[in-house]
mmCIF file of C-alpha atoms in Angstrom:
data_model
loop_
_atom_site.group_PDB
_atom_site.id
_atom_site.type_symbol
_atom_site.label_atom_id
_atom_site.label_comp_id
_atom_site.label_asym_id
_atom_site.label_seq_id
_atom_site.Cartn_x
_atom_site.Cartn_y
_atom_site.Cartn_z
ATOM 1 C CA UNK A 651 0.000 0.000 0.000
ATOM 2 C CA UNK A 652 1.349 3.481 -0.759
ATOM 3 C CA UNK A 653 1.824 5.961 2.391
ATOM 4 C CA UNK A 654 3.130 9.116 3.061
ATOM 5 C CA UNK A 655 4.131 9.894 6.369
ATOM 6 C CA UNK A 656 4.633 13.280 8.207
ATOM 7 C CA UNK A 657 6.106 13.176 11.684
ATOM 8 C CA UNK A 658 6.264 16.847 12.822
ATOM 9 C CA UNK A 659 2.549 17.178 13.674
ATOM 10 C CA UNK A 660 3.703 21.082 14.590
ATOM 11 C CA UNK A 661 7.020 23.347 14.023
ATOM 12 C CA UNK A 662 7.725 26.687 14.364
ATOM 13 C CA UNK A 663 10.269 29.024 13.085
ATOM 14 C CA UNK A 664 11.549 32.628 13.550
ATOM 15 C CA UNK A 665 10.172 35.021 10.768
ATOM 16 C CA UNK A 666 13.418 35.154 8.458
ATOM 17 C CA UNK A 667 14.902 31.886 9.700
ATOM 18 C CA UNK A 668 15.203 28.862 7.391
ATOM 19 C CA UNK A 669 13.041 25.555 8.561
ATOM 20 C CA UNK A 670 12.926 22.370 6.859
ATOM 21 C CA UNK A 671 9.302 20.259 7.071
ATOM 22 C CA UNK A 672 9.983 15.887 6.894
ATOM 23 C CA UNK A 673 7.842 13.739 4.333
ATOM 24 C CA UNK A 674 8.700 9.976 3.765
ATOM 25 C CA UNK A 675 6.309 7.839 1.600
ATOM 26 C CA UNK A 676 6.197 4.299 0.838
ATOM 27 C CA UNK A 677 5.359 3.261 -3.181
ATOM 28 C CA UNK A 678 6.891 0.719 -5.504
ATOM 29 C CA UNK A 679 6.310 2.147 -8.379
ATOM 30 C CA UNK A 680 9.020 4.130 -10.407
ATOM 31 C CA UNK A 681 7.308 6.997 -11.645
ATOM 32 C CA UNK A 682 5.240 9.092 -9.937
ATOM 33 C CA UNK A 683 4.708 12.719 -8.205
ATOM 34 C CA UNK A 684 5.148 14.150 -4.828
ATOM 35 C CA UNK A 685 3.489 18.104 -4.176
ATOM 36 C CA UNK A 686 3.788 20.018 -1.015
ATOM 37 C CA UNK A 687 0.103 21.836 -0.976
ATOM 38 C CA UNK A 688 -0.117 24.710 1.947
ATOM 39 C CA UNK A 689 -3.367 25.609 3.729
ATOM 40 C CA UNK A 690 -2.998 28.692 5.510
ATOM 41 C CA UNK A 691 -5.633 29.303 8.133
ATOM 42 C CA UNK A 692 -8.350 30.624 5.588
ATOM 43 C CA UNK A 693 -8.400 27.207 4.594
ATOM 44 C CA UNK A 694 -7.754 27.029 0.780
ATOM 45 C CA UNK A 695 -5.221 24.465 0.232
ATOM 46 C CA UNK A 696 -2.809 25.667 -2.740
ATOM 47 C CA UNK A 697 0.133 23.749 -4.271
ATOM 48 C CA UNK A 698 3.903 25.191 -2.975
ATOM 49 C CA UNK A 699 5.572 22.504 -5.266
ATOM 50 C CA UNK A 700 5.580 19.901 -7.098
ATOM 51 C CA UNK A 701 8.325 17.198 -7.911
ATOM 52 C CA UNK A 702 8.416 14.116 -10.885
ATOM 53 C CA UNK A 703 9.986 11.171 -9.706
ATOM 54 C CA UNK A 704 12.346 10.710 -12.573
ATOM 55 C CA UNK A 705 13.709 14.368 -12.936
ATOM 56 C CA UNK A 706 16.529 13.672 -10.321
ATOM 57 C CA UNK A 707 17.669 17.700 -10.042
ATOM 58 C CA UNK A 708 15.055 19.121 -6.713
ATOM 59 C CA UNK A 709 12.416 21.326 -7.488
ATOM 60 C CA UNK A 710 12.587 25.220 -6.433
ATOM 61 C CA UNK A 711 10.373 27.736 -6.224
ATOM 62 C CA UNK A 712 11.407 31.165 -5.160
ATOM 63 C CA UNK A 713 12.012 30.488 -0.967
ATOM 64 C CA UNK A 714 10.569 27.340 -1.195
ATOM 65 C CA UNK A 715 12.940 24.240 -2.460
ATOM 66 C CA UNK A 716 12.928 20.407 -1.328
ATOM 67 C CA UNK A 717 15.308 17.669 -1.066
ATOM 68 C CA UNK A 718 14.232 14.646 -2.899
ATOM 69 C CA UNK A 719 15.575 11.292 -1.702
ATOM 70 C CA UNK A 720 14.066 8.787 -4.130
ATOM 71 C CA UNK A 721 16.323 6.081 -2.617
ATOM 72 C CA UNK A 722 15.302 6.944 0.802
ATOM 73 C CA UNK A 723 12.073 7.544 -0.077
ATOM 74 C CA UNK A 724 12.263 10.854 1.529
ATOM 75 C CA UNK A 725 10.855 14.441 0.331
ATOM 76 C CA UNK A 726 11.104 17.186 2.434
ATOM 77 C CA UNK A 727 10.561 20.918 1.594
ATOM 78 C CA UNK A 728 13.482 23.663 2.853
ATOM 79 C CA UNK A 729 11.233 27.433 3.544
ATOM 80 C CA UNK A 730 14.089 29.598 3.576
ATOM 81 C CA UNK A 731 13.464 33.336 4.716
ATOM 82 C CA UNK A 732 10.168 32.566 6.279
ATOM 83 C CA UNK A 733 7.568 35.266 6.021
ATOM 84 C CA UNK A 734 4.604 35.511 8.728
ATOM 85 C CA UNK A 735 2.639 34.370 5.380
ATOM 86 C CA UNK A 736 4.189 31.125 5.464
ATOM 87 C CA UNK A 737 1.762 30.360 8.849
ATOM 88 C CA UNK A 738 -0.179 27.244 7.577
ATOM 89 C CA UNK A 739 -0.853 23.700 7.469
ATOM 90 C CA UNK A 740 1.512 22.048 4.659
ATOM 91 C CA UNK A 741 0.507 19.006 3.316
ATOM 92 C CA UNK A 742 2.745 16.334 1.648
ATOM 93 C CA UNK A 743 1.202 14.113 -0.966
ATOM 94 C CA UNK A 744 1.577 11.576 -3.602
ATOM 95 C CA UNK A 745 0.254 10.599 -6.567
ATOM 96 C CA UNK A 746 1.337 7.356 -9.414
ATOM 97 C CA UNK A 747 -0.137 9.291 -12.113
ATOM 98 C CA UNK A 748 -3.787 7.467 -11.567
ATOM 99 C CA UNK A 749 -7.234 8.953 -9.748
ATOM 100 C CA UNK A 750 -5.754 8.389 -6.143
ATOM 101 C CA UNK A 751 -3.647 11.042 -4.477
ATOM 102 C CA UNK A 752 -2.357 10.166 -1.203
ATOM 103 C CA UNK A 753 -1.883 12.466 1.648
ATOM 104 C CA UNK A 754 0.220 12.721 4.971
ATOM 105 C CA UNK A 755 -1.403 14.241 7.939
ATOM 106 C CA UNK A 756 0.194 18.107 7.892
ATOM 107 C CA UNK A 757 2.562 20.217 9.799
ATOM 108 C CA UNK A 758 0.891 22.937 11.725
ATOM 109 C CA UNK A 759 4.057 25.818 10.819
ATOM 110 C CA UNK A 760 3.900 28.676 13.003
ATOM 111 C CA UNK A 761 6.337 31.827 11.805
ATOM 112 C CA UNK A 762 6.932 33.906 14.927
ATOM 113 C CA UNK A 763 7.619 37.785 14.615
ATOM 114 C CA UNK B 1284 -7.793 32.734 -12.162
ATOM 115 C CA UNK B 1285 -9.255 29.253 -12.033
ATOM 116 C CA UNK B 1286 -11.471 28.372 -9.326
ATOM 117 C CA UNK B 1287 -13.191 25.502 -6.932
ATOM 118 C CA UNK B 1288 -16.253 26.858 -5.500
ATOM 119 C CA UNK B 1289 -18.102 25.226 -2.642
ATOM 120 C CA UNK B 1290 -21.515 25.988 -2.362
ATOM 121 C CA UNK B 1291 -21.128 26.731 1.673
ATOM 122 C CA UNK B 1292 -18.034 27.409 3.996
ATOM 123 C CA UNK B 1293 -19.879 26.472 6.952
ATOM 124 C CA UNK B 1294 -22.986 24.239 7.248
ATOM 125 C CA UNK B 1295 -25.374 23.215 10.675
ATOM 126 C CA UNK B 1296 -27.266 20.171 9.992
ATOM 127 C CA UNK B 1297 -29.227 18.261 12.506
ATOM 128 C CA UNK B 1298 -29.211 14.378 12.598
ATOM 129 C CA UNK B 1299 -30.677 12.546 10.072
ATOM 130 C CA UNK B 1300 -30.950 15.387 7.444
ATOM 131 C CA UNK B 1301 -30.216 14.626 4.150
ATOM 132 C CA UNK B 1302 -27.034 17.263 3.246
ATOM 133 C CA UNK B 1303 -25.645 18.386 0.087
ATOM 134 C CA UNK B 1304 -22.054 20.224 -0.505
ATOM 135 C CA UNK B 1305 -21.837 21.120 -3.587
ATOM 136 C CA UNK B 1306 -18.776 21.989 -5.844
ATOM 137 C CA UNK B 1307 -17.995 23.673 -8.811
ATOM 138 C CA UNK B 1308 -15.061 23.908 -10.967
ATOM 139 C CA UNK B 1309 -14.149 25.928 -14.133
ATOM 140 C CA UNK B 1310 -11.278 24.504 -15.918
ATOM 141 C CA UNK B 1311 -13.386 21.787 -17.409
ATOM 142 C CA UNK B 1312 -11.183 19.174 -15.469
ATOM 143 C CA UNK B 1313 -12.145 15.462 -15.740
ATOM 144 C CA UNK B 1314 -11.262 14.296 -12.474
ATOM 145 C CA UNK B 1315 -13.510 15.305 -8.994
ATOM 146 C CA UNK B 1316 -12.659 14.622 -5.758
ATOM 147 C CA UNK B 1317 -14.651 15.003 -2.165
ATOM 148 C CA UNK B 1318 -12.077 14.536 0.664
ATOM 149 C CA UNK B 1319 -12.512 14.887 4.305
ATOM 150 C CA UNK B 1320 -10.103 16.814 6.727
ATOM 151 C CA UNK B 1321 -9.859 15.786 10.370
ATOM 152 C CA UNK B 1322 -7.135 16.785 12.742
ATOM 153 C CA UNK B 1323 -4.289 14.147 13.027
ATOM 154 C CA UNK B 1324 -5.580 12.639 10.077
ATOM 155 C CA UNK B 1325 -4.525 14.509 7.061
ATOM 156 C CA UNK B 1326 -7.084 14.231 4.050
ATOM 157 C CA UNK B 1327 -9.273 11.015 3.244
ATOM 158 C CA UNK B 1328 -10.828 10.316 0.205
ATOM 159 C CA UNK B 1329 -14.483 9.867 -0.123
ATOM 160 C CA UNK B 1330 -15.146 9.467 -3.213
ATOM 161 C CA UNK B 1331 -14.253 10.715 -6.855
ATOM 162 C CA UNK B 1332 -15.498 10.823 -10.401
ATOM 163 C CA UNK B 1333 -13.193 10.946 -13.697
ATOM 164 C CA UNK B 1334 -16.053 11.920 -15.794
ATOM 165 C CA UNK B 1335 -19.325 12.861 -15.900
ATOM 166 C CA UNK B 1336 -22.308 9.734 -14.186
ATOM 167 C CA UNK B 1337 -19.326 8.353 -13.392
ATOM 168 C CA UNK B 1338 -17.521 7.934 -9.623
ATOM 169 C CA UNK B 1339 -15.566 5.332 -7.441
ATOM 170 C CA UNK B 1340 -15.042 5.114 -3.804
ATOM 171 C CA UNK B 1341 -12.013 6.223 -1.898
ATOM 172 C CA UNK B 1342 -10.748 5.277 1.281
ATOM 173 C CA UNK B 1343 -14.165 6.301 3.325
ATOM 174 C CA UNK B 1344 -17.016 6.334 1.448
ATOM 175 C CA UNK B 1345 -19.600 4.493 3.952
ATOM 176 C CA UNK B 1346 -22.594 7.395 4.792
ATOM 177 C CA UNK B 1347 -22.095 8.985 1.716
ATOM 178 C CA UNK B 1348 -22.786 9.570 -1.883
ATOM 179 C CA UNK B 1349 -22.116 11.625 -5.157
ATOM 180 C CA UNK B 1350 -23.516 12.680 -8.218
ATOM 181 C CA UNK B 1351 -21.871 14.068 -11.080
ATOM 182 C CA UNK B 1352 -24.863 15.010 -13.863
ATOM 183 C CA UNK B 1353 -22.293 17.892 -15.727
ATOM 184 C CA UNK B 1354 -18.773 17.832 -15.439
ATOM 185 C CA UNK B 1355 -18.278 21.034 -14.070
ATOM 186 C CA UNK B 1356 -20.314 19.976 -10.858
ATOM 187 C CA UNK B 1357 -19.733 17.290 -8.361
ATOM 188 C CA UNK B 1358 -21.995 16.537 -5.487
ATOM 189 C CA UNK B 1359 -21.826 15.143 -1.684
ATOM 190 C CA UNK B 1360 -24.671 13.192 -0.361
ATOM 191 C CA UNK B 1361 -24.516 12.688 3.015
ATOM 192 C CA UNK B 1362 -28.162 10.272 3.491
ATOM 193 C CA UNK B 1363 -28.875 10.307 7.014
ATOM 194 C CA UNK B 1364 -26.327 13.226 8.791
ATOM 195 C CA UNK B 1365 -24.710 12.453 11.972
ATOM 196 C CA UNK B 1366 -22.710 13.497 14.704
ATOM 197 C CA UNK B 1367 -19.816 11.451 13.322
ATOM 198 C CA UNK B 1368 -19.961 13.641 9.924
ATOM 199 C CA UNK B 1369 -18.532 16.758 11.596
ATOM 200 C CA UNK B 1370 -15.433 17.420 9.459
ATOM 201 C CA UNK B 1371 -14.179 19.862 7.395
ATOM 202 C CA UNK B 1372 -14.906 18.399 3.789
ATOM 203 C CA UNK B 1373 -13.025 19.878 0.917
ATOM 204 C CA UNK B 1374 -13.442 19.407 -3.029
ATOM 205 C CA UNK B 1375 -10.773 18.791 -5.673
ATOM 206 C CA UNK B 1376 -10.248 18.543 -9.000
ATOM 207 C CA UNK B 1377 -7.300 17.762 -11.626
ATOM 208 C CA UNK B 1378 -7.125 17.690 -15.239
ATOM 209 C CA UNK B 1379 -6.409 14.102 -16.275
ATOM 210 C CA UNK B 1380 -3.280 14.489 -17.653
ATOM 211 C CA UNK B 1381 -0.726 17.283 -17.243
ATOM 212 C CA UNK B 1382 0.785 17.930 -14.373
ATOM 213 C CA UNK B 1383 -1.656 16.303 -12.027
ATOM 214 C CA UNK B 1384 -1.708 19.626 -9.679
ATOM 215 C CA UNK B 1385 -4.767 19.461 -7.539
ATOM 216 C CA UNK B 1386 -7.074 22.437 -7.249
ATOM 217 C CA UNK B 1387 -8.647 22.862 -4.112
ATOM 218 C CA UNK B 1388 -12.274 24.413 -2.758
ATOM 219 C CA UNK B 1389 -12.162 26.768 -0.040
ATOM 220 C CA UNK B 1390 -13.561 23.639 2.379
ATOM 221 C CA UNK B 1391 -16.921 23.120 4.096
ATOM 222 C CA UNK B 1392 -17.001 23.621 7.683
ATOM 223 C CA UNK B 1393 -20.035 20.812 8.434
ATOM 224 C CA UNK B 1394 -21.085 20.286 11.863
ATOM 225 C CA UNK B 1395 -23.998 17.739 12.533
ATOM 226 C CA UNK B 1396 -25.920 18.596 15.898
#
């Protein structure tokens, strides 16, 4: 069965400070997607990045970038210069390329002034 | 911009009501998705539809139903509320092929009473 697993339930960083959010997930297939979707607290969930399984250079975007283990099965997404905007739930999640998208259970980030 | 629209952000029902969430979505994507958000739990699929009178289950779909009559519109049935159905339930949709980014609603705060 494929699972994705978050194990910081809740983090917090200083506003400016770099923080790094943890996402392993369990598959065996070869291709496939991972995302890291962000649901601030007025509750629409929107996509911070995506990565394909096969491209083997890690997605950036602007302050957000992640380090993509596909031997460890690992994906975790680095917010560097975090803004009090960045307050949210973030969301790791998985998809082989069919209907099902799998999610972990969040990280509650909280960026303190 | 392209949007998910749920019919209600927040929703009192008393037990044994028949509910309805509704959902909208205008980038004539194939694929629907109802998912329910619970604390500690991440998101869990209820059901979804990859084109129109058509739908699977997910992970959860006991107490619940869906309609899809156009494809812009996918439906939640929940047939006989109760107190167990008090979630946050939020509405998805991707395009079937692409980039298989998820677009989310803004989430329907349901409580049953």
């Amino acid at each position: 069965a494929q699972t994705v697993t978050q194990s910081q339930p809740e983090m917090s960083v200083q506003e400016a400070e770099t923080v790094t959010l943890s996402c392993t997930y369990d598959t065996s297939e070869n291709n496939y997607y991972l995302f890291w979707y962000k649901q601030p607290p007025s509750r629409q969930m929107i996509l911070v990045i995506r990565q394909e399984a096969y491209k083997q250079q890690n997605a950036t975007e602007n302050r957000f970038s992640v380090n993509f283990q596909k031997a460890a099965k690992s994906f975790s997404l680095k917010i560097s210069d975090s803004q009090l905007g960045d307050t949210a739930m973030y969301f790791c999640a998985f998809t082989s390329g069919t209907y099902k998208y799998i999610f972990g259970t969040g990280t509650r980030l909280k960026v303190l002034a | 911009d392209v949007k998910v629209t749920q019919s209600s952000r927040y929703l009192v029902k008393r037990t044994g009501e028949k509910v309805f969430l509704e959902c909208v979505q205008d980038m004539d994507h194939e694929n629907m998705f109802w998912y329910r958000q619970d604390p500690g739990l991440g998101l869990r699929l209820i059901y979804f539809s990859y084109d129109v009178k058509m739908k699977e289950k997910g992970d959860i779909p006991e107490g619940y139903s869906v309609s899809r009559e156009k494809k812009e519109r996918f439906s939640l049935i929940l047939e006989s509320a109760s107190t167990n159905q008090t979630s946050m339930y939020l509405c998805a949709s991707t395009a079937f092929q692409g980039k298989y980014e998820a677009f989310f609603g803004q989430g329907t705060r349901l409580t049953v009473v």
